[in-house]
Coordinates of C-alpha atoms and ligand atoms in Angstrom, one line a residue:
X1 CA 0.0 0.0 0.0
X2 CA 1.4 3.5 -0.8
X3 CA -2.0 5.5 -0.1
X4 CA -0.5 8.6 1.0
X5 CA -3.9 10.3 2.9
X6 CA -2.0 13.2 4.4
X7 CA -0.4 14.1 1.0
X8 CA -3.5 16.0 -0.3
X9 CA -4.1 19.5 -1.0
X10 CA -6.6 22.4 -2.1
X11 CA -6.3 24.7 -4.3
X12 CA -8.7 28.0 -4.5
X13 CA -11.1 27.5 -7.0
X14 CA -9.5 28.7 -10.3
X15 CA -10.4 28.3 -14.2
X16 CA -9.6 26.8 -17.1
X17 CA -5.6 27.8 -17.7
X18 CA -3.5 28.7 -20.7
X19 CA 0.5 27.5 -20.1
X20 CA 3.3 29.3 -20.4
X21 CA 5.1 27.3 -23.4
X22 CA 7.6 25.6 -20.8
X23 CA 4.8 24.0 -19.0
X24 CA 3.3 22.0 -22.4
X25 CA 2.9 18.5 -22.4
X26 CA 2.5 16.1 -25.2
X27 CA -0.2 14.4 -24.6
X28 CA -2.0 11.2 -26.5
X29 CA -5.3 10.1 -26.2
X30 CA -6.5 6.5 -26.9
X31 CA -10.4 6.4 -27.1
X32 CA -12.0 9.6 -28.6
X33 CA -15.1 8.4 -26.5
X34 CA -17.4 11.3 -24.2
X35 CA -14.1 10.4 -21.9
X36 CA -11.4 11.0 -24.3
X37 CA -13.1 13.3 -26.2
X38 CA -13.6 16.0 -23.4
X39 CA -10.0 15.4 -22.4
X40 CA -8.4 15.9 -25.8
X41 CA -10.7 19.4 -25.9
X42 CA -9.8 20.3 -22.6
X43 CA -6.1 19.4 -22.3
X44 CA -5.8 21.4 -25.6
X45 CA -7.4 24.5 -24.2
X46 CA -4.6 24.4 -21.5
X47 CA -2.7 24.8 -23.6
X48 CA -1.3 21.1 -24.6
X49 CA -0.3 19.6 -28.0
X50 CA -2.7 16.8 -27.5
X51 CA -3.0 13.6 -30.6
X52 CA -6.3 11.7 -30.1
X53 CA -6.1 8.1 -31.2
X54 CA -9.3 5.9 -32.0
X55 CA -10.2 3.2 -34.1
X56 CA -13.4 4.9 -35.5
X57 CA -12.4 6.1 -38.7
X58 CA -15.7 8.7 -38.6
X59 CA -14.6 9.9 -35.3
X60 CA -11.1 10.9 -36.2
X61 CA -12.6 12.5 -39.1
X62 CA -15.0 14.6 -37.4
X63 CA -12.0 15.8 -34.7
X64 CA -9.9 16.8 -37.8
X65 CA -12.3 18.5 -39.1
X66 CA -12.9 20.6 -35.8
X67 CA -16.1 18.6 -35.0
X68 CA -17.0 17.2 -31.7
X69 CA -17.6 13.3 -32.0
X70 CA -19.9 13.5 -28.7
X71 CA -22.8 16.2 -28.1
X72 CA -21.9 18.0 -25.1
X73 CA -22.6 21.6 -24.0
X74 CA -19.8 23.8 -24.8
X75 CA -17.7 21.2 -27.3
X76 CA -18.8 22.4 -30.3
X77 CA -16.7 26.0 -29.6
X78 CA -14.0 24.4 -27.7
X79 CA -13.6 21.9 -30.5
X80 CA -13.6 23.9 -33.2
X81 CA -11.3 26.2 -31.4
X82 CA -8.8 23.8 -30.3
X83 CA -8.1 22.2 -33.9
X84 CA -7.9 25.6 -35.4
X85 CA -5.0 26.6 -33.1
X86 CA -3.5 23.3 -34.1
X87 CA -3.3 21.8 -30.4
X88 CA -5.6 19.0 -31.0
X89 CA -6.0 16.2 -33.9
X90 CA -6.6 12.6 -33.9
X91 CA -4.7 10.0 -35.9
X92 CA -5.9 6.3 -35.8
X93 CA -1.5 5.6 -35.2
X94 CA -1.1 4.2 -31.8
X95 CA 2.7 4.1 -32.8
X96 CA 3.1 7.2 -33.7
X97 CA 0.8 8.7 -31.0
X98 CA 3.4 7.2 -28.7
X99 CA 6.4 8.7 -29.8
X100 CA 5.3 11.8 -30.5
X101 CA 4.2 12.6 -26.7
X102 CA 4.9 11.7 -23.1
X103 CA 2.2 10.7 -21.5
X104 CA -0.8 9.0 -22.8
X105 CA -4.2 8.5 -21.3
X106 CA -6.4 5.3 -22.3
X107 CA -10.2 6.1 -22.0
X108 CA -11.1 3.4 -23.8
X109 CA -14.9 1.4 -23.1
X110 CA -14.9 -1.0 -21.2
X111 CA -18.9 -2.4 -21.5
X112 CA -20.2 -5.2 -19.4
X113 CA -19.8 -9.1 -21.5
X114 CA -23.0 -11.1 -21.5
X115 CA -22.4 -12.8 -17.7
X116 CA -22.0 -9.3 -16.4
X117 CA -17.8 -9.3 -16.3
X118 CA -16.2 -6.6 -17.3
X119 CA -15.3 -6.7 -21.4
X120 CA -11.7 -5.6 -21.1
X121 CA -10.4 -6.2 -24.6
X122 CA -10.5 -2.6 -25.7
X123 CA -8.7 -1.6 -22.7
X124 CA -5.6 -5.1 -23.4
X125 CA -5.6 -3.7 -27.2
X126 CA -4.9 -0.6 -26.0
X127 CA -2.4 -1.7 -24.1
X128 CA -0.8 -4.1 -25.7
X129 CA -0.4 -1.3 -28.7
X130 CA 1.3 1.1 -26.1
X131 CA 3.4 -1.5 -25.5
X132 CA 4.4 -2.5 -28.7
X133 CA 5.1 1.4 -29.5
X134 CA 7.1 1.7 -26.3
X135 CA 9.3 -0.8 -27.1
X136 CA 10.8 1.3 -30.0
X137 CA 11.0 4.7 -28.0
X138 CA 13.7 6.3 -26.4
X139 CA 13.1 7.2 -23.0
X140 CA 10.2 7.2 -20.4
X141 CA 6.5 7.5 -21.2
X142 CA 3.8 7.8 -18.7
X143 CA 0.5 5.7 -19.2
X144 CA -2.7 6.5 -17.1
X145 CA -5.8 4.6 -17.5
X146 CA -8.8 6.5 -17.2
X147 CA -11.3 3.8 -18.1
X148 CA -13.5 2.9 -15.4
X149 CA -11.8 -0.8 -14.4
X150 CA -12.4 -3.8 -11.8
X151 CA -9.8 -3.4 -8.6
X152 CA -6.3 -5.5 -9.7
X153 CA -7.0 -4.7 -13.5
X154 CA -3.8 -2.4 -13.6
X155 CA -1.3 -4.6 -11.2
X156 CA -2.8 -8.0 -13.2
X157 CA -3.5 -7.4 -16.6
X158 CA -2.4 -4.2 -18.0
X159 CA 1.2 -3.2 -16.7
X160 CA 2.2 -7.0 -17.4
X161 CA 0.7 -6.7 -20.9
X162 CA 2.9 -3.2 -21.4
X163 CA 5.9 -4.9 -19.8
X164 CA 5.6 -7.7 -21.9
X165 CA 4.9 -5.5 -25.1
X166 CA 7.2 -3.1 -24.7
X167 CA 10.1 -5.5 -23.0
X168 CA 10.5 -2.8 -20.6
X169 CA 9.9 -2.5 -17.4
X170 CA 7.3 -0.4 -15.1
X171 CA 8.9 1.8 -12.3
X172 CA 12.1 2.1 -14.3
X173 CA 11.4 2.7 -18.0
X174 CA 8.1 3.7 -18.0
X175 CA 5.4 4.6 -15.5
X176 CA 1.6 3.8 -15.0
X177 CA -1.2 5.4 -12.9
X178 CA -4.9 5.0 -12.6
X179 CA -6.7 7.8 -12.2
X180 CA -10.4 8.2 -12.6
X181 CA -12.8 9.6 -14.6
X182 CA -15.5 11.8 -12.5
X183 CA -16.9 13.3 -14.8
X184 CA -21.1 13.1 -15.9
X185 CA -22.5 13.2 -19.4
X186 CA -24.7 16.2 -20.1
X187 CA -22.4 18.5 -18.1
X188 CA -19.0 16.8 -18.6
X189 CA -16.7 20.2 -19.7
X190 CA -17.9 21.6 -16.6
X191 CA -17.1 18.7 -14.4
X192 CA -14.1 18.2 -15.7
X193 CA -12.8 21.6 -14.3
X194 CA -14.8 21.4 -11.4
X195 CA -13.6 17.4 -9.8
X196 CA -15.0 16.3 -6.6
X197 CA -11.1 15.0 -6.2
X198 CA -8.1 14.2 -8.1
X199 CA -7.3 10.9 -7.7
X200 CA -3.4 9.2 -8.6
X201 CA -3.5 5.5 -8.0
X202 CA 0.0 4.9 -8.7
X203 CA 3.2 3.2 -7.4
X204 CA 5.9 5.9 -8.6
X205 CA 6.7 9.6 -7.7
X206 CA 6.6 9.6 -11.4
X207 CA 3.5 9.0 -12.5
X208 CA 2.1 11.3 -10.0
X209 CA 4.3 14.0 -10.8
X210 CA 2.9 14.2 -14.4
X211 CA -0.6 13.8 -13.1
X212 CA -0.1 16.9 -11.0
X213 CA 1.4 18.9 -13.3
X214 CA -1.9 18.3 -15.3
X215 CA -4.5 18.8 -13.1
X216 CA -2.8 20.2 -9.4
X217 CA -4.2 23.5 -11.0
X218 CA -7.7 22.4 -10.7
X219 CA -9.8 23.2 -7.1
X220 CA -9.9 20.5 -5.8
X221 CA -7.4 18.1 -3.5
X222 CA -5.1 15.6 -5.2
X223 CA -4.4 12.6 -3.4
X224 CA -2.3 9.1 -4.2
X225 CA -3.7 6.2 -3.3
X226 CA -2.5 2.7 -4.3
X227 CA -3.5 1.4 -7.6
X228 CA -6.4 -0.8 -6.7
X229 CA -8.0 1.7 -4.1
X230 CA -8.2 4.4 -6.9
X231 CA -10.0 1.6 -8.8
X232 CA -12.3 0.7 -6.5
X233 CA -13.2 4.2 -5.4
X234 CA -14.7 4.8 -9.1
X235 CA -16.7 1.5 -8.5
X236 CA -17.6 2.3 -5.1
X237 CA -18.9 5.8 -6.3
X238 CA -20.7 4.7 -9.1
X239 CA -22.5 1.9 -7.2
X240 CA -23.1 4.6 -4.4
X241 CA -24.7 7.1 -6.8
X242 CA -26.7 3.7 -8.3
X243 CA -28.1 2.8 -4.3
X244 CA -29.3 6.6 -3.9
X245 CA -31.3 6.6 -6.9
X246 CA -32.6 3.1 -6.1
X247 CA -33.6 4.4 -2.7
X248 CA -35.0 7.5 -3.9
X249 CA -37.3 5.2 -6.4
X250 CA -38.5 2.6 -4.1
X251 CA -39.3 5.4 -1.4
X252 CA -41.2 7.1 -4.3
X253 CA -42.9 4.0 -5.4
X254 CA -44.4 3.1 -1.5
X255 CA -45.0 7.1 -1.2
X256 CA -47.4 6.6 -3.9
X257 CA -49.5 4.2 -3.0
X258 CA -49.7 5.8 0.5
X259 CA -50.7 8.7 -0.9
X260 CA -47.6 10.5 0.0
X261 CA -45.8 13.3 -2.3
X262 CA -42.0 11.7 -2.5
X263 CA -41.0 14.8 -3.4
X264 CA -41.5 16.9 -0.4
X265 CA -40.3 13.6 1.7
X266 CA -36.9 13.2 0.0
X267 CA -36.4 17.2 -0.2
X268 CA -36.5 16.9 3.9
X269 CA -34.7 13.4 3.8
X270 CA -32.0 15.5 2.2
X271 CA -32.3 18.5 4.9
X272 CA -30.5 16.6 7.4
X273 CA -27.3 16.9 6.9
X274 CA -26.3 16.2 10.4
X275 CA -27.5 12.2 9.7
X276 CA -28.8 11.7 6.4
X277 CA -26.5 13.6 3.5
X278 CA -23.4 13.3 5.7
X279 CA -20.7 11.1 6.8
X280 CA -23.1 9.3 9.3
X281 CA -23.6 5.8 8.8
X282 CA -21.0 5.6 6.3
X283 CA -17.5 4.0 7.8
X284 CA -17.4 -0.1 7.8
X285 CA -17.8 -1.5 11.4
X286 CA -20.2 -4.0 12.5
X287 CA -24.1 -5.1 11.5
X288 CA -26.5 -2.7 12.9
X289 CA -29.6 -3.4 15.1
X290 CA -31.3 -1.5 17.8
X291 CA -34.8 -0.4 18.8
X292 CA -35.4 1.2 15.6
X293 CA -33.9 0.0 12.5
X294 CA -34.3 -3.6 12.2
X295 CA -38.0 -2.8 13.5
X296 CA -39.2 0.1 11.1
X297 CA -36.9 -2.3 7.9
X298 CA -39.7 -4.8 8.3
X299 CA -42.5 -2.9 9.1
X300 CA -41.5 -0.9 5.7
X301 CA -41.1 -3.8 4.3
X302 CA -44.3 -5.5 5.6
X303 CA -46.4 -2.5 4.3
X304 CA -45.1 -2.6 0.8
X305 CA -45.8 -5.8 0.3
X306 CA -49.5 -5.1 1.5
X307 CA -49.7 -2.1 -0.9
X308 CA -48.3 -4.6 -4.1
X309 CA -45.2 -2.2 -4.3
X310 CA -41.8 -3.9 -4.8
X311 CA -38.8 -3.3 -2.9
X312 CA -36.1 -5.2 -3.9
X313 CA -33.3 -3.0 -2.4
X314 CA -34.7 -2.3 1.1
X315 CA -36.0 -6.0 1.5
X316 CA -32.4 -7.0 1.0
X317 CA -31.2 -5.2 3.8
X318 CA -31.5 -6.5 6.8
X319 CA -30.6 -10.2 4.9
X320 CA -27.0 -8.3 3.4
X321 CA -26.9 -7.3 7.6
X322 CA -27.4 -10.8 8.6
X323 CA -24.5 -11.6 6.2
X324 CA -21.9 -9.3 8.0
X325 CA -23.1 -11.1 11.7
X326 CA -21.9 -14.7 9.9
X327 CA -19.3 -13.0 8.7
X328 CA -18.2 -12.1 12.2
X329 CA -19.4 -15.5 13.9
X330 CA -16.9 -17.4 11.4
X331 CA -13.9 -15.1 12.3
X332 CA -14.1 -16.2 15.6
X333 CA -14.9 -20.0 15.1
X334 CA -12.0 -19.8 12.6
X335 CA -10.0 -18.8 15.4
X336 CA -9.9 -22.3 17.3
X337 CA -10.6 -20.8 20.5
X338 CA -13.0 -22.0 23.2
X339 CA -12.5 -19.2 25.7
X340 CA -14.0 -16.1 24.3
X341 CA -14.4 -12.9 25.9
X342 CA -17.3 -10.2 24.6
X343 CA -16.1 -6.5 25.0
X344 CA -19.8 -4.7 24.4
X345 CA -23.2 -6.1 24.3
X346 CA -25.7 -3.3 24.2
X347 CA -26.4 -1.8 20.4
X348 CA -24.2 1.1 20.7
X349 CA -21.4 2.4 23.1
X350 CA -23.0 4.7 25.7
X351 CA -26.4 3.0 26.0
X352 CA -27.3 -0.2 28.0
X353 CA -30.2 -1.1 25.0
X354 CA -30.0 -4.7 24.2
X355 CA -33.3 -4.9 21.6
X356 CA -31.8 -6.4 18.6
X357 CA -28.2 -5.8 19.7
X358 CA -26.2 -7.9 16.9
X359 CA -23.8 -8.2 19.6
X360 CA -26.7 -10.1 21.8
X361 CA -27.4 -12.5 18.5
X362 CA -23.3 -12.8 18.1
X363 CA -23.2 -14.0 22.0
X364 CA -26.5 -16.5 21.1
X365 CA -24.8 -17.9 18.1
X366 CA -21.3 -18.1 19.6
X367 CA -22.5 -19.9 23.0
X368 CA -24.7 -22.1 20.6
X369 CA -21.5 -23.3 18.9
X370 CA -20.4 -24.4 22.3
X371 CA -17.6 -21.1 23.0
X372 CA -17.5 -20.1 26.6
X373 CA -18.0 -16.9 26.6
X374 CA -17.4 -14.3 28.7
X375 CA -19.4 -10.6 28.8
X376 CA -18.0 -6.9 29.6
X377 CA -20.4 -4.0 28.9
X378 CA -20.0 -1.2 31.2
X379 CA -23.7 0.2 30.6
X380 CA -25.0 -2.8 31.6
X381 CA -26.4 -4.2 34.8
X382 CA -29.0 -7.2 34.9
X383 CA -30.4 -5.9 37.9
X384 CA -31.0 -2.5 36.2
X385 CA -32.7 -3.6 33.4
X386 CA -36.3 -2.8 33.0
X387 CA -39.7 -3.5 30.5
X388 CA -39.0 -4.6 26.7
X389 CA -35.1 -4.5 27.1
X390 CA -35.2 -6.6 30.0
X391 CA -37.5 -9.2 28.2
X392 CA -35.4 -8.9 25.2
X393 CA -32.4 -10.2 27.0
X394 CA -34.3 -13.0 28.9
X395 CA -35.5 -14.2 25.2
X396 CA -32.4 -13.9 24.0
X397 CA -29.7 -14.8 26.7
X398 CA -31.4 -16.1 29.6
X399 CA -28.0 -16.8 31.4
X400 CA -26.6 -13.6 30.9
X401 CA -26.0 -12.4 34.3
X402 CA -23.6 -15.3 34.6
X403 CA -21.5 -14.7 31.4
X404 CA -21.5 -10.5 32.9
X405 CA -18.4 -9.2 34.3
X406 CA -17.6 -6.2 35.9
X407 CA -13.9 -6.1 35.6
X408 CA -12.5 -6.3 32.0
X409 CA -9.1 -7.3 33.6
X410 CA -11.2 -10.7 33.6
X411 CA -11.7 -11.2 30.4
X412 CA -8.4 -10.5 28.8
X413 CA -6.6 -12.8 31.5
X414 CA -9.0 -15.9 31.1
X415 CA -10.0 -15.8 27.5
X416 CA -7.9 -16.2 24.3
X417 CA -9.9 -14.3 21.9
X418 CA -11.5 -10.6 22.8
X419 CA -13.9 -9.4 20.5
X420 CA -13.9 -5.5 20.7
X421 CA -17.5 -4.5 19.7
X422 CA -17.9 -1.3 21.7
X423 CA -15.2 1.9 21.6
X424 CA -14.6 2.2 25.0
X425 CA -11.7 3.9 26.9
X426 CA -11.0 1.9 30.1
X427 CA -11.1 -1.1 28.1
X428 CA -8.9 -0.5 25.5
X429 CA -6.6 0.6 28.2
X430 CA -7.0 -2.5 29.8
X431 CA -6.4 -4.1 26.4
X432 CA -3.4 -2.1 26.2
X433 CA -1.7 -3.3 29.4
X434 CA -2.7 -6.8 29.8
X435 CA -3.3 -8.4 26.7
X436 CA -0.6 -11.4 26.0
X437 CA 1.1 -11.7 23.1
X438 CA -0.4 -15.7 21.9
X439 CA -4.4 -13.7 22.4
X440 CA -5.9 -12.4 19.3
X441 CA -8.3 -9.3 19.1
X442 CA -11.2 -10.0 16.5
X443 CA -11.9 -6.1 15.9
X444 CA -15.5 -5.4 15.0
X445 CA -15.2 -1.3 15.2
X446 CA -12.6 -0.7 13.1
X447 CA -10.7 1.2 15.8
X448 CA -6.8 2.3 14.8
X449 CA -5.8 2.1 18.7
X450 CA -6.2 -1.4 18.6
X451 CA -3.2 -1.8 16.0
X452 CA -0.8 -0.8 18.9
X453 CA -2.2 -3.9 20.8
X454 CA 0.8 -6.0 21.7
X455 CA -1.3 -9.0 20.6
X456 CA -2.1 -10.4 17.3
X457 CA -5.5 -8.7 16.1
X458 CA -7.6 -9.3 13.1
X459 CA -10.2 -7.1 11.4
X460 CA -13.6 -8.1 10.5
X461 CA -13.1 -6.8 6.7
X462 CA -10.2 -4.9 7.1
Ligands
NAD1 N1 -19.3 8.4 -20.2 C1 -19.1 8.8 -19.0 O1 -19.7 9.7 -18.5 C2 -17.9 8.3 -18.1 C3 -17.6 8.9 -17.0 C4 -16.5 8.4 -16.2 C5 -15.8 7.2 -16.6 N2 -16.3 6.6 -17.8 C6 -15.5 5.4 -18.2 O2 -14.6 5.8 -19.2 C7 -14.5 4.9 -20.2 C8 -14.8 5.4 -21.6 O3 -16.2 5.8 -21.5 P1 -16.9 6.6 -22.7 O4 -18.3 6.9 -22.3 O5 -16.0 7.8 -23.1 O6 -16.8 5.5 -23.9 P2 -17.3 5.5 -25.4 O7 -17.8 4.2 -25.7 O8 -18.1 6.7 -25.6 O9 -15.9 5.7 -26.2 C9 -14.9 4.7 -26.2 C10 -14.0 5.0 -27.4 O10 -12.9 4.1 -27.4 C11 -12.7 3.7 -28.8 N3 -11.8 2.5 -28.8 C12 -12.2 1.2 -28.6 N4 -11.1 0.4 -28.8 C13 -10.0 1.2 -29.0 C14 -8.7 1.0 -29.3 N5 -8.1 -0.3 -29.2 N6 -7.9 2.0 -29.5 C15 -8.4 3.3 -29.5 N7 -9.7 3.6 -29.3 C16 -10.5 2.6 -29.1 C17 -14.0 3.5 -29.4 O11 -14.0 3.6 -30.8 C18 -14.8 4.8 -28.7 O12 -14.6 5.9 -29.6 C19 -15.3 3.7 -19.8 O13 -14.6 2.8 -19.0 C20 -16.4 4.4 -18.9 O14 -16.9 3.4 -17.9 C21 -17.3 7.1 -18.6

């Protein structure tokens, strides 16, 4: 991993730019697409020599002749404007594209093959051309793949394709990066100067270097992350933008038939930004549960199907939430141990509510696989429990005040694994001092103290 988190940085919100001569780059373009195409038009009106390469005769054609090959608001000027000053053109010579510049982007389709993979063999063509032309040039190149590609396409398929083209070797002779596309059709010369982020997934100064020298003018941070976290972001942010549209449509679909206006209920969804359009809810840790979730899931759930109104999405929930409990039972069983000590059993820290804690169903299904396990929640006292909680428990874990302890100090000397379910300072301090190093921490929070443990720990997915 060479993420590099701390290595961002803003810049105030600036324009489009015109170089000084000394700054140009020559720059290639493989796949004159909405991708490339805005690219080639807006690397150009920096002021860059940019060659666009495709294998569409018609578009090459149309570039040449100062046309845009995709509609998009403010192309046809820029276009036209760009190939008149004689920055842009397009060529349908990979080899030559190659040796006449120094850094080439591939923007290439990559469209989804019949069982739903992605097709890749625009983006191997492409690269196996590059290489081919690489092997024949003097000096470095830089390649960055702007295609939207599955995580390990880079590190698996593509740089051994160029290595094996070319004969030459990444990090040394030439350098790659992956760095996506953010950019939305309808409005993509405006996106393009206005990122969310630059991303660099790369593994060399280099190729981050030349990135930033491209785009560090833009107003937005730049930051490096590895090659397959910059690849997974542009899938994670496309499949995010794909769940809030979903959401937004099934919510619509049961407003309807209640007689609800969707509208005015997703304006105020989006009004709170303090839970709702925020960070909230959105770092990995552990299944959620609670008073109120599971229970208002199903009776949503339960109400839809009454009305005839389909809700794929939010009936999968609390099944995709089941999944992540397993997930966490098998961690533990995998571990071998027998004596297994519980750090948190309420729903959240700071709250002694046991309805539908998953940490409750994790204790059932651990001490039904036979574990001994041991409990330590500060917030909760059997003898202080009262009305639904209280019955919750005695449903659930009859024999809980037996597996309680007060003092965590128990726990981590007579048990070999600790689950940490709750963030809580006196334990982790207690965790700090006495854990041994043969006892393994299965971490359910996701909490960075732990990794100073001086005991072997293990994430739940990270
Ligand atoms: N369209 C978007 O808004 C958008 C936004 C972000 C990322 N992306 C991603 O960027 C990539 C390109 O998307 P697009 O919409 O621009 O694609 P597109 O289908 O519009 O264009 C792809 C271009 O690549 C050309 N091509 C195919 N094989 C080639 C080869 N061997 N050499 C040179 N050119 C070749 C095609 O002829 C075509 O002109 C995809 O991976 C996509 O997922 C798209």
């Amino acid at each position: 991993m060479n993420d590099r988190r701390a290595g961002s940085r803003r810049k105030g919100a600036r324009g489009p730019r015109r170089l000084e001569t000394d700054c140009r780059v020559n720059i290639s373009i493989f796949g004159l697409g909405y991708v490339g195409a805005v690219s080639l038009a807006c690397l150009a009106r920096d002021g860059h020599q940019v060659i666009g390469v495709d294998i569409d005769a018609h578009k090459i054609a149309q570039i040449n002749a100062g046309q845009t090959p995709v509609v998009e608001e403010g192309m046809i000027d820029l276009m036209k404007q760009v190939v008149a000053d004689g920055r842009a053109r397009a060529s349908d010579d990979a080899l030559g594209a190659v040796l006449a510049t120094d850094l080439s982007f591939i923007c290439v389709g990559t469209p989804s093959a019949a069982n739903g993979s992605q097709d890749l063999s625009a983006v191997t063509a492409s690269a196996a051309a590059l290489g081919r032309a690489l092997r024949g040039k003097p000096g470095s190149h830089v390649f960055v793949f702007r295609s939207t590609l599955v995580p390990g396409t880079v590190e698996e398929v593509l740089v051994p394709i160029l290595e094996r083209e070319s004969g030459k070797q990444e990090g040394r002779d030439f350098f790659v990066a992956f760095q996506p596309e953010f950019l939305r059709e309808g409005s993509s010369v405006r996106d393009y100067d206005h990122p969310p982020f630059t991303i660099v997934g790369c593994r060399h100064d280099g190729a981050e270097a030349a990135i930033r020298e491209l785009f560090g003018h833009l107003p937005c941070a730049v930051h490096r992350t590895s090659l397959r976290t910059a690849e997974m972001l542009k899938v994670c942010c496309n499949n995010f933008h794909a769940l809030k549209i979903t959401f937004a449509n099934e919510t619509a679909r049961l407003c309807d038939a209640l007689g609800v206006n969707p509208f005015e209920v997703m304006d105020l969804v989006c009004g709170d930004t303090q839970l709702n359009i925020s960070r909230a809810y959105l770092r990995p840790g552990f299944a959620f549960g609670g008073s109120c979730l599971p229970k208002d899931l199903r009776a949503t759930t339960h109400l839809a199907k009454m009305r005839d109104v389909e809700m794929p999405m939010l009936a999968g929930v609390l099944s995709s939430n089941d999944r992540h409990l397993d997930l966490a039972v098998s961690r533990v069983l995998a571990s071998g141990a027998r004596r297994v000590g519980l750090i948190g059993l309420s729903f959240k820290a700071g709250t002694d509510d046991l309805r539908e804690s998953p940490m409750v169903t994790l204790a059932e299904r651990l001490l039904g696989k036979g574990i001994r396990l041991q409990i330590y929640d500060p917030e909760v006292f059997m003898s202080r429990l009262i009305g639904a909680n209280r019955r919750f428990i005695e449903t659930h874990l009859p024999h809980v005040g037996e597996l309680l302890h007060d003092r965590i100090e128990d726990l981590i000397d007579q048990c070999d694994v600790l689950i940490v379910a709750m963030n809580n300072p006196t334990a982790l301090a207690a965790l700090q001092q006495r854990a041994r190093p043969e006892q393994q921490v299965i971490d359910l929070v996701g909490l960075p103290q732990l990794q100073a443990l001086p005991c072997s720990l293990e994430g739940l997915c990270w």
